[in-house]
Amino acid sequence: RSHISAYVNNLIDNPVLLDVLQELYGDNFAFHQASGDYVVHTPRFQVIHSDFGRASPLCPTTAHEEMGPIHDWQHCPILSINACTQPVTRWNGAMRIVTWEQMKTYCPGRWTPSLAGEQTETASWLASKLFPLDAGDVIFRDIRVWHGGCPNLSGTTR
């Protein structure tokens, strides 16, 4: 368990990260979960999705009974903080993000498209990639934002 203390000290109890959270939320925030992710070698795009289930953030009629509305895009209820542990390039499975403006154009009243639908209706989303990123870079992301992974053609797991 020695890696847990390094993880907490360097990624969670980090003055820069805490300053950003303080600016966004004041004293009204709490860490909910710390976890990791990896991208295996794959020639396929990951389907666009929200980490908040089938979120349609710009559709005011959509709400969750226990968690409240998910459509208020000006208030981020849960923030994902992705720390890069190695460089992210165009070849090793970069994240792609659908902007709020793109979501507004696609919505209201629609869920995320299938990959086939994305290729025909919103092909520009396939090129919306976050790279290059260096080891140590951090992505702050509203979990409702639609995103997906790009193919990892590097031949190794990232």
JSON list of C-alpha atoms in Angstrom, two decimals:
[
{"chain": "A", "resi": 1, "resn": "ARG", "atom": "CA", "xyz": [0.00, 0.00, 0.00]},
{"chain": "A", "resi": 2, "resn": "SER", "atom": "CA", "xyz": [2.97, 2.36, -0.17]},
{"chain": "A", "resi": 3, "resn": "HIS", "atom": "CA", "xyz": [1.71, 3.75, -3.50]},
{"chain": "A", "resi": 4, "resn": "ILE", "atom": "CA", "xyz": [-1.48, 5.03, -1.79]},
{"chain": "A", "resi": 5, "resn": "SER", "atom": "CA", "xyz": [0.36, 7.64, 0.26]},
{"chain": "A", "resi": 6, "resn": "ALA", "atom": "CA", "xyz": [2.31, 8.90, -2.79]},
{"chain": "A", "resi": 7, "resn": "TYR", "atom": "CA", "xyz": [-0.92, 9.03, -4.79]},
{"chain": "A", "resi": 8, "resn": "VAL", "atom": "CA", "xyz": [-2.69, 11.06, -2.12]},
{"chain": "A", "resi": 9, "resn": "ASN", "atom": "CA", "xyz": [0.26, 13.39, -1.49]},
{"chain": "A", "resi": 10, "resn": "ASN", "atom": "CA", "xyz": [1.00, 14.13, -5.13]},
{"chain": "A", "resi": 11, "resn": "LEU", "atom": "CA", "xyz": [-2.38, 13.99, -6.85]},
{"chain": "A", "resi": 12, "resn": "ILE", "atom": "CA", "xyz": [-5.07, 14.74, -4.30]},
{"chain": "A", "resi": 13, "resn": "ASP", "atom": "CA", "xyz": [-3.43, 16.79, -1.55]},
{"chain": "A", "resi": 14, "resn": "ASN", "atom": "CA", "xyz": [-1.83, 19.02, -4.15]},
{"chain": "A", "resi": 15, "resn": "PRO", "atom": "CA", "xyz": [-1.78, 22.81, -3.53]},
{"chain": "A", "resi": 16, "resn": "VAL", "atom": "CA", "xyz": [-2.38, 23.70, -7.20]},
{"chain": "A", "resi": 17, "resn": "LEU", "atom": "CA", "xyz": [-5.31, 21.29, -7.52]},
{"chain": "A", "resi": 18, "resn": "LEU", "atom": "CA", "xyz": [-6.78, 22.48, -4.22]},
{"chain": "A", "resi": 19, "resn": "ASP", "atom": "CA", "xyz": [-6.45, 26.14, -5.33]},
{"chain": "A", "resi": 20, "resn": "VAL", "atom": "CA", "xyz": [-8.40, 25.41, -8.53]},
{"chain": "A", "resi": 21, "resn": "LEU", "atom": "CA", "xyz": [-11.12, 23.58, -6.59]},
{"chain": "A", "resi": 22, "resn": "GLN", "atom": "CA", "xyz": [-11.27, 26.43, -4.05]},
{"chain": "A", "resi": 23, "resn": "GLU", "atom": "CA", "xyz": [-11.72, 28.92, -6.90]},
{"chain": "A", "resi": 24, "resn": "LEU", "atom": "CA", "xyz": [-14.50, 26.84, -8.47]},
{"chain": "A", "resi": 25, "resn": "TYR", "atom": "CA", "xyz": [-16.38, 25.74, -5.36]},
{"chain": "A", "resi": 26, "resn": "GLY", "atom": "CA", "xyz": [-15.16, 27.80, -2.40]},
{"chain": "A", "resi": 27, "resn": "ASP", "atom": "CA", "xyz": [-15.09, 25.56, 0.66]},
{"chain": "A", "resi": 28, "resn": "ASN", "atom": "CA", "xyz": [-18.08, 23.56, -0.61]},
{"chain": "A", "resi": 29, "resn": "PHE", "atom": "CA", "xyz": [-16.39, 20.52, -2.18]},
{"chain": "A", "resi": 30, "resn": "ALA", "atom": "CA", "xyz": [-15.37, 17.03, -1.17]},
{"chain": "A", "resi": 31, "resn": "PHE", "atom": "CA", "xyz": [-13.35, 14.29, -2.81]},
{"chain": "A", "resi": 32, "resn": "HIS", "atom": "CA", "xyz": [-15.59, 11.37, -3.63]},
{"chain": "A", "resi": 33, "resn": "GLN", "atom": "CA", "xyz": [-13.33, 8.86, -5.31]},
{"chain": "A", "resi": 34, "resn": "ALA", "atom": "CA", "xyz": [-9.79, 8.37, -6.52]},
{"chain": "A", "resi": 35, "resn": "SER", "atom": "CA", "xyz": [-9.16, 5.84, -9.23]},
{"chain": "A", "resi": 36, "resn": "GLY", "atom": "CA", "xyz": [-7.12, 5.19, -12.33]},
{"chain": "A", "resi": 37, "resn": "ASP", "atom": "CA", "xyz": [-7.74, 4.36, -15.94]},
{"chain": "A", "resi": 38, "resn": "TYR", "atom": "CA", "xyz": [-5.75, 3.00, -18.82]},
{"chain": "A", "resi": 39, "resn": "VAL", "atom": "CA", "xyz": [-6.09, 2.68, -22.59]},
{"chain": "A", "resi": 40, "resn": "VAL", "atom": "CA", "xyz": [-5.25, -0.65, -24.21]},
{"chain": "A", "resi": 41, "resn": "HIS", "atom": "CA", "xyz": [-4.07, -1.01, -27.80]},
{"chain": "A", "resi": 42, "resn": "THR", "atom": "CA", "xyz": [-7.25, -0.72, -29.91]},
{"chain": "A", "resi": 43, "resn": "PRO", "atom": "CA", "xyz": [-8.03, 0.50, -33.42]},
{"chain": "A", "resi": 44, "resn": "ARG", "atom": "CA", "xyz": [-11.54, 1.67, -32.41]},
{"chain": "A", "resi": 45, "resn": "PHE", "atom": "CA", "xyz": [-13.02, 4.88, -31.08]},
{"chain": "A", "resi": 46, "resn": "GLN", "atom": "CA", "xyz": [-14.84, 4.68, -27.75]},
{"chain": "A", "resi": 47, "resn": "VAL", "atom": "CA", "xyz": [-18.50, 5.67, -28.04]},
{"chain": "A", "resi": 48, "resn": "ILE", "atom": "CA", "xyz": [-19.23, 9.23, -26.88]},
{"chain": "A", "resi": 49, "resn": "HIS", "atom": "CA", "xyz": [-20.73, 9.12, -23.40]},
{"chain": "A", "resi": 50, "resn": "SER", "atom": "CA", "xyz": [-21.21, 11.02, -20.16]},
{"chain": "A", "resi": 51, "resn": "ASP", "atom": "CA", "xyz": [-19.85, 9.77, -16.84]},
{"chain": "A", "resi": 52, "resn": "PHE", "atom": "CA", "xyz": [-23.21, 10.81, -15.37]},
{"chain": "A", "resi": 53, "resn": "GLY", "atom": "CA", "xyz": [-25.14, 8.03, -17.07]},
{"chain": "A", "resi": 54, "resn": "ARG", "atom": "CA", "xyz": [-27.28, 9.04, -20.02]},
{"chain": "A", "resi": 55, "resn": "ALA", "atom": "CA", "xyz": [-26.87, 12.74, -19.28]},
{"chain": "A", "resi": 56, "resn": "SER", "atom": "CA", "xyz": [-28.46, 15.17, -21.66]},
{"chain": "A", "resi": 57, "resn": "PRO", "atom": "CA", "xyz": [-27.26, 18.30, -19.87]},
{"chain": "A", "resi": 58, "resn": "LEU", "atom": "CA", "xyz": [-28.98, 20.81, -22.10]},
{"chain": "A", "resi": 59, "resn": "CYS", "atom": "CA", "xyz": [-32.43, 19.26, -21.91]},
{"chain": "A", "resi": 60, "resn": "PRO", "atom": "CA", "xyz": [-34.32, 21.00, -19.09]},
{"chain": "A", "resi": 61, "resn": "THR", "atom": "CA", "xyz": [-36.93, 18.27, -18.73]},
{"chain": "A", "resi": 62, "resn": "THR", "atom": "CA", "xyz": [-34.32, 15.69, -17.74]},
{"chain": "A", "resi": 63, "resn": "ALA", "atom": "CA", "xyz": [-33.70, 15.27, -14.03]},
{"chain": "A", "resi": 64, "resn": "HIS", "atom": "CA", "xyz": [-32.66, 12.59, -11.59]},
{"chain": "A", "resi": 65, "resn": "GLU", "atom": "CA", "xyz": [-34.97, 12.11, -8.60]},
{"chain": "A", "resi": 66, "resn": "GLU", "atom": "CA", "xyz": [-32.18, 11.82, -6.01]},
{"chain": "A", "resi": 67, "resn": "MET", "atom": "CA", "xyz": [-29.46, 13.98, -7.56]},
{"chain": "A", "resi": 68, "resn": "GLY", "atom": "CA", "xyz": [-31.57, 16.73, -9.05]},
{"chain": "A", "resi": 69, "resn": "PRO", "atom": "CA", "xyz": [-31.43, 18.26, -12.51]},
{"chain": "A", "resi": 70, "resn": "ILE", "atom": "CA", "xyz": [-28.48, 17.51, -14.73]},
{"chain": "A", "resi": 71, "resn": "HIS", "atom": "CA", "xyz": [-29.20, 20.24, -17.24]},
{"chain": "A", "resi": 72, "resn": "ASP", "atom": "CA", "xyz": [-27.80, 23.30, -15.42]},
{"chain": "A", "resi": 73, "resn": "TRP", "atom": "CA", "xyz": [-24.57, 23.55, -17.40]},
{"chain": "A", "resi": 74, "resn": "GLN", "atom": "CA", "xyz": [-23.41, 26.58, -15.43]},
{"chain": "A", "resi": 75, "resn": "HIS", "atom": "CA", "xyz": [-23.12, 24.55, -12.22]},
{"chain": "A", "resi": 76, "resn": "CYS", "atom": "CA", "xyz": [-20.86, 21.52, -12.35]},
{"chain": "A", "resi": 77, "resn": "PRO", "atom": "CA", "xyz": [-22.14, 19.04, -9.73]},
{"chain": "A", "resi": 78, "resn": "ILE", "atom": "CA", "xyz": [-19.19, 16.65, -10.02]},
{"chain": "A", "resi": 79, "resn": "LEU", "atom": "CA", "xyz": [-15.76, 17.30, -11.46]},
{"chain": "A", "resi": 80, "resn": "SER", "atom": "CA", "xyz": [-13.43, 14.66, -12.85]},
{"chain": "A", "resi": 81, "resn": "ILE", "atom": "CA", "xyz": [-9.73, 15.39, -12.55]},
{"chain": "A", "resi": 82, "resn": "ASN", "atom": "CA", "xyz": [-7.65, 13.27, -14.92]},
{"chain": "A", "resi": 83, "resn": "ALA", "atom": "CA", "xyz": [-3.90, 13.33, -14.25]},
{"chain": "A", "resi": 84, "resn": "CYS", "atom": "CA", "xyz": [-1.62, 12.16, -17.05]},
{"chain": "A", "resi": 85, "resn": "THR", "atom": "CA", "xyz": [0.97, 9.70, -15.81]},
{"chain": "A", "resi": 86, "resn": "GLN", "atom": "CA", "xyz": [2.72, 9.60, -19.17]},
{"chain": "A", "resi": 87, "resn": "PRO", "atom": "CA", "xyz": [2.64, 11.72, -22.34]},
{"chain": "A", "resi": 88, "resn": "VAL", "atom": "CA", "xyz": [-0.58, 11.61, -24.37]},
{"chain": "A", "resi": 89, "resn": "THR", "atom": "CA", "xyz": [-0.11, 11.82, -28.13]},
{"chain": "A", "resi": 90, "resn": "ARG", "atom": "CA", "xyz": [-2.23, 11.50, -31.23]},
{"chain": "A", "resi": 91, "resn": "TRP", "atom": "CA", "xyz": [-1.29, 7.79, -31.34]},
{"chain": "A", "resi": 92, "resn": "ASN", "atom": "CA", "xyz": [-1.93, 6.48, -27.81]},
{"chain": "A", "resi": 93, "resn": "GLY", "atom": "CA", "xyz": [-5.65, 6.95, -27.18]},
{"chain": "A", "resi": 94, "resn": "ALA", "atom": "CA", "xyz": [-6.19, 10.63, -26.41]},
{"chain": "A", "resi": 95, "resn": "MET", "atom": "CA", "xyz": [-9.53, 11.74, -24.96]},
{"chain": "A", "resi": 96, "resn": "ARG", "atom": "CA", "xyz": [-11.93, 13.59, -27.23]},
{"chain": "A", "resi": 97, "resn": "ILE", "atom": "CA", "xyz": [-14.39, 16.10, -25.85]},
{"chain": "A", "resi": 98, "resn": "VAL", "atom": "CA", "xyz": [-17.70, 17.39, -27.20]},
{"chain": "A", "resi": 99, "resn": "THR", "atom": "CA", "xyz": [-18.00, 21.06, -26.26]},
{"chain": "A", "resi": 100, "resn": "TRP", "atom": "CA", "xyz": [-21.12, 22.58, -24.72]},
{"chain": "A", "resi": 101, "resn": "GLU", "atom": "CA", "xyz": [-21.68, 24.48, -27.99]},
{"chain": "A", "resi": 102, "resn": "GLN", "atom": "CA", "xyz": [-21.57, 21.22, -29.96]},
{"chain": "A", "resi": 103, "resn": "MET", "atom": "CA", "xyz": [-23.94, 19.63, -27.46]},
{"chain": "A", "resi": 104, "resn": "LYS", "atom": "CA", "xyz": [-26.35, 22.59, -27.82]},
{"chain": "A", "resi": 105, "resn": "THR", "atom": "CA", "xyz": [-26.39, 22.12, -31.58]},
{"chain": "A", "resi": 106, "resn": "TYR", "atom": "CA", "xyz": [-27.02, 18.39, -31.25]},
{"chain": "A", "resi": 107, "resn": "CYS", "atom": "CA", "xyz": [-29.60, 18.70, -28.45]},
{"chain": "A", "resi": 108, "resn": "PRO", "atom": "CA", "xyz": [-32.20, 19.25, -27.11]},
{"chain": "A", "resi": 109, "resn": "GLY", "atom": "CA", "xyz": [-33.99, 16.03, -26.45]},
{"chain": "A", "resi": 110, "resn": "ARG", "atom": "CA", "xyz": [-31.35, 13.67, -27.83]},
{"chain": "A", "resi": 111, "resn": "TRP", "atom": "CA", "xyz": [-29.01, 11.26, -26.13]},
{"chain": "A", "resi": 112, "resn": "THR", "atom": "CA", "xyz": [-25.43, 10.75, -27.25]},
{"chain": "A", "resi": 113, "resn": "PRO", "atom": "CA", "xyz": [-25.20, 9.25, -30.73]},
{"chain": "A", "resi": 114, "resn": "SER", "atom": "CA", "xyz": [-23.96, 5.77, -31.48]},
{"chain": "A", "resi": 115, "resn": "LEU", "atom": "CA", "xyz": [-20.53, 5.60, -33.07]},
{"chain": "A", "resi": 116, "resn": "ALA", "atom": "CA", "xyz": [-22.15, 5.04, -36.46]},
{"chain": "A", "resi": 117, "resn": "GLY", "atom": "CA", "xyz": [-24.41, 8.05, -35.83]},
{"chain": "A", "resi": 118, "resn": "GLU", "atom": "CA", "xyz": [-21.44, 10.13, -34.79]},
{"chain": "A", "resi": 119, "resn": "GLN", "atom": "CA", "xyz": [-19.58, 9.23, -37.98]},
{"chain": "A", "resi": 120, "resn": "THR", "atom": "CA", "xyz": [-22.50, 10.34, -40.17]},
{"chain": "A", "resi": 121, "resn": "GLU", "atom": "CA", "xyz": [-24.08, 13.21, -38.16]},
{"chain": "A", "resi": 122, "resn": "THR", "atom": "CA", "xyz": [-21.21, 14.76, -36.20]},
{"chain": "A", "resi": 123, "resn": "ALA", "atom": "CA", "xyz": [-17.97, 13.56, -37.78]},
{"chain": "A", "resi": 124, "resn": "SER", "atom": "CA", "xyz": [-16.08, 16.62, -36.49]},
{"chain": "A", "resi": 125, "resn": "TRP", "atom": "CA", "xyz": [-16.42, 15.22, -32.96]},
{"chain": "A", "resi": 126, "resn": "LEU", "atom": "CA", "xyz": [-14.03, 12.42, -33.94]},
{"chain": "A", "resi": 127, "resn": "ALA", "atom": "CA", "xyz": [-11.29, 15.05, -34.39]},
{"chain": "A", "resi": 128, "resn": "SER", "atom": "CA", "xyz": [-11.87, 16.88, -31.09]},
{"chain": "A", "resi": 129, "resn": "LYS", "atom": "CA", "xyz": [-8.84, 15.40, -29.32]},
{"chain": "A", "resi": 130, "resn": "LEU", "atom": "CA", "xyz": [-6.93, 16.54, -26.23]},
{"chain": "A", "resi": 131, "resn": "PHE", "atom": "CA", "xyz": [-3.26, 16.18, -27.10]},
{"chain": "A", "resi": 132, "resn": "PRO", "atom": "CA", "xyz": [-0.36, 16.66, -26.76]},
{"chain": "A", "resi": 133, "resn": "LEU", "atom": "CA", "xyz": [-0.29, 16.34, -22.99]},
{"chain": "A", "resi": 134, "resn": "ASP", "atom": "CA", "xyz": [2.80, 15.82, -20.86]},
{"chain": "A", "resi": 135, "resn": "ALA", "atom": "CA", "xyz": [3.11, 13.54, -17.86]},
{"chain": "A", "resi": 136, "resn": "GLY", "atom": "CA", "xyz": [1.85, 15.60, -14.94]},
{"chain": "A", "resi": 137, "resn": "ASP", "atom": "CA", "xyz": [-0.73, 17.57, -16.97]},
{"chain": "A", "resi": 138, "resn": "VAL", "atom": "CA", "xyz": [-4.25, 17.56, -15.57]},
{"chain": "A", "resi": 139, "resn": "ILE", "atom": "CA", "xyz": [-7.67, 17.69, -17.26]},
{"chain": "A", "resi": 140, "resn": "PHE", "atom": "CA", "xyz": [-10.52, 19.19, -15.21]},
{"chain": "A", "resi": 141, "resn": "ARG", "atom": "CA", "xyz": [-13.81, 17.92, -16.69]},
{"chain": "A", "resi": 142, "resn": "ASP", "atom": "CA", "xyz": [-17.47, 18.22, -15.80]},
{"chain": "A", "resi": 143, "resn": "ILE", "atom": "CA", "xyz": [-18.55, 14.56, -15.69]},
{"chain": "A", "resi": 144, "resn": "ARG", "atom": "CA", "xyz": [-21.69, 15.38, -17.69]},
{"chain": "A", "resi": 145, "resn": "VAL", "atom": "CA", "xyz": [-19.66, 16.49, -20.72]},
{"chain": "A", "resi": 146, "resn": "TRP", "atom": "CA", "xyz": [-19.78, 14.02, -23.56]},
{"chain": "A", "resi": 147, "resn": "HIS", "atom": "CA", "xyz": [-16.40, 12.47, -24.26]},
{"chain": "A", "resi": 148, "resn": "GLY", "atom": "CA", "xyz": [-14.80, 9.31, -25.57]},
{"chain": "A", "resi": 149, "resn": "GLY", "atom": "CA", "xyz": [-11.47, 7.74, -26.29]},
{"chain": "A", "resi": 150, "resn": "CYS", "atom": "CA", "xyz": [-9.56, 7.73, -29.56]},
{"chain": "A", "resi": 151, "resn": "PRO", "atom": "CA", "xyz": [-7.89, 4.65, -31.00]},
{"chain": "A", "resi": 152, "resn": "ASN", "atom": "CA", "xyz": [-4.66, 3.65, -29.29]},
{"chain": "A", "resi": 153, "resn": "LEU", "atom": "CA", "xyz": [-2.43, 2.77, -32.22]},
{"chain": "A", "resi": 154, "resn": "SER", "atom": "CA", "xyz": [0.85, 2.98, -30.28]},
{"chain": "A", "resi": 155, "resn": "GLY", "atom": "CA", "xyz": [1.13, -0.77, -29.78]},
{"chain": "A", "resi": 156, "resn": "THR", "atom": "CA", "xyz": [1.33, -0.38, -26.00]},
{"chain": "A", "resi": 157, "resn": "THR", "atom": "CA", "xyz": [-1.06, 0.23, -23.14]},
{"chain": "A", "resi": 158, "resn": "ARG", "atom": "CA", "xyz": [-1.20, 3.82, -21.87]}
]
